[in-house]
């Protein structure tokens, strides 16, 4: 599943008014005015019991959602399912890890990033 397919899945089954922001560089991937949610989407080609969230993405998503009075969600798909996390309900621990500078194939090597691991056992499975 890719992010477009995940977006369509959510729109069809859960949030019929789900929209993508006009600015593709926005801090979130989609939002619902009716559901009052802002969502960051990720698709993994391999299943992990703990899904990674970058601190930078978390901080920006939390701030932009709070500005609108929305709830920030982080939704991941893996081959074993779709996992949704209400970021307001999580207590996260942050660690620094060396990770690829970019997730695309033209990565410029590794950089240190602050991340948290989200156990799928704590997610709402969609």
GROMACS .gro file of C-alpha atoms in nm, residues 7-126:
model
  120
    7UNK     CA    1  -0.555   0.812   0.193
    8UNK     CA    2  -0.833   0.665  -0.027
    9UNK     CA    3  -0.888   0.380   0.220
   10UNK     CA    4  -0.935   0.626   0.509
   11UNK     CA    5  -1.157   0.855   0.303
   12UNK     CA    6  -1.380   0.570   0.184
   13UNK     CA    7  -1.418   0.394   0.518
   14UNK     CA    8  -1.377   0.653   0.794
   15UNK     CA    9  -1.366   1.022   0.698
   16UNK     CA   10  -1.559   1.100   0.381
   17UNK     CA   11  -1.452   1.468   0.396
   18UNK     CA   12  -1.081   1.379   0.420
   19UNK     CA   13  -0.875   1.628   0.217
   20UNK     CA   14  -0.511   1.686   0.135
   21UNK     CA   15  -0.366   2.033   0.201
   22UNK     CA   16  -0.321   2.266  -0.095
   23UNK     CA   17   0.047   2.307  -0.007
   24UNK     CA   18   0.219   1.971  -0.059
   25UNK     CA   19   0.494   2.083   0.182
   26UNK     CA   20   0.249   2.115   0.472
   27UNK     CA   21   0.343   1.943   0.799
   28UNK     CA   22   0.064   1.685   0.762
   29UNK     CA   23  -0.067   1.469   0.480
   30UNK     CA   24  -0.441   1.509   0.524
   31UNK     CA   25  -0.716   1.648   0.744
   32UNK     CA   26  -1.086   1.624   0.819
   33UNK     CA   27  -1.281   1.932   0.922
   34UNK     CA   28  -1.574   1.715   1.031
   35UNK     CA   29  -1.354   1.482   1.239
   36UNK     CA   30  -1.130   1.770   1.351
   37UNK     CA   31  -0.815   1.567   1.283
   38UNK     CA   32  -0.482   1.625   1.111
   39UNK     CA   33  -0.307   1.312   0.996
   40UNK     CA   34   0.048   1.217   0.906
   41UNK     CA   35   0.053   0.904   0.686
   42UNK     CA   36   0.334   0.651   0.652
   43UNK     CA   37   0.345   0.326   0.457
   44UNK     CA   38   0.596   0.056   0.541
   45UNK     CA   39   0.678  -0.231   0.308
   46UNK     CA   40   0.785  -0.441   0.609
   47UNK     CA   41   0.599  -0.494   0.937
   48UNK     CA   42   0.759  -0.371   1.260
   49UNK     CA   43   0.613  -0.417   1.609
   50UNK     CA   44   0.735  -0.066   1.690
   51UNK     CA   45   0.682   0.211   1.435
   52UNK     CA   46   0.915   0.508   1.425
   53UNK     CA   47   0.812   0.874   1.452
   54UNK     CA   48   1.057   1.160   1.405
   55UNK     CA   49   1.052   1.431   1.671
   56UNK     CA   50   1.054   1.706   1.409
   57UNK     CA   51   0.737   1.564   1.244
   58UNK     CA   52   0.575   1.519   1.584
   59UNK     CA   53   0.650   1.873   1.702
   60UNK     CA   54   0.521   2.038   1.384
   61UNK     CA   55   0.211   1.817   1.366
   62UNK     CA   56   0.128   1.884   1.733
   63UNK     CA   57   0.168   2.261   1.687
   64UNK     CA   58  -0.032   2.289   1.365
   65UNK     CA   59  -0.312   2.069   1.497
   66UNK     CA   60  -0.330   2.269   1.822
   67UNK     CA   61  -0.352   2.595   1.624
   68UNK     CA   62  -0.669   2.463   1.455
   69UNK     CA   63  -0.810   2.284   1.759
   70UNK     CA   64  -0.766   1.949   1.582
   71UNK     CA   65  -0.637   1.614   1.709
   72UNK     CA   66  -0.308   1.497   1.554
   73UNK     CA   67  -0.302   1.137   1.430
   74UNK     CA   68  -0.013   0.929   1.299
   75UNK     CA   69  -0.136   0.645   1.076
   76UNK     CA   70   0.093   0.372   0.943
   77UNK     CA   71   0.024   0.085   0.709
   78UNK     CA   72   0.234  -0.231   0.712
   79UNK     CA   73   0.176  -0.569   0.545
   80UNK     CA   74   0.001  -0.679   0.868
   81UNK     CA   75  -0.245  -0.391   0.895
   82UNK     CA   76  -0.315  -0.022   0.942
   83UNK     CA   77  -0.226   0.131   1.279
   84UNK     CA   78  -0.357   0.466   1.402
   85UNK     CA   79  -0.211   0.663   1.692
   86UNK     CA   80  -0.383   0.958   1.861
   87UNK     CA   81  -0.074   1.162   1.946
   88UNK     CA   82  -0.252   1.345   2.228
   89UNK     CA   83  -0.289   1.015   2.414
   90UNK     CA   84   0.073   0.899   2.396
   91UNK     CA   85   0.362   0.956   2.632
   92UNK     CA   86   0.666   0.935   2.410
   93UNK     CA   87   1.030   0.876   2.494
   94UNK     CA   88   1.278   1.031   2.254
   95UNK     CA   89   1.617   0.893   2.156
   96UNK     CA   90   1.876   1.003   1.900
   97UNK     CA   91   1.949   0.760   1.617
   98UNK     CA   92   2.154   0.772   1.301
   99UNK     CA   93   1.902   0.739   1.019
  100UNK     CA   94   1.903   0.810   0.644
  101UNK     CA   95   1.895   1.182   0.569
  102UNK     CA   96   1.607   1.117   0.326
  103UNK     CA   97   1.371   0.827   0.279
  104UNK     CA   98   1.401   0.843  -0.100
  105UNK     CA   99   1.654   0.646  -0.299
  106UNK     CA  100   1.886   0.948  -0.342
  107UNK     CA  101   1.972   0.954   0.029
  108UNK     CA  102   2.268   1.166   0.124
  109UNK     CA  103   2.384   0.931   0.400
  110UNK     CA  104   2.290   0.921   0.765
  111UNK     CA  105   2.215   1.202   1.009
  112UNK     CA  106   2.124   1.199   1.377
  113UNK     CA  107   1.749   1.230   1.433
  114UNK     CA  108   1.544   1.236   1.749
  115UNK     CA  109   1.281   0.960   1.727
  116UNK     CA  110   1.028   0.768   1.932
  117UNK     CA  111   0.903   0.415   1.883
  118UNK     CA  112   0.528   0.357   1.885
  119UNK     CA  113   0.425  -0.001   1.972
  120UNK     CA  114   0.155  -0.129   1.736
  121UNK     CA  115   0.001  -0.293   2.044
  122UNK     CA  116  -0.097   0.061   2.160
  123UNK     CA  117  -0.249   0.161   1.825
  124UNK     CA  118  -0.606   0.154   1.707
  125UNK     CA  119  -0.597  -0.113   1.438
  126UNK     CA  120  -0.808  -0.009   1.140
   0.00000   0.00000   0.00000
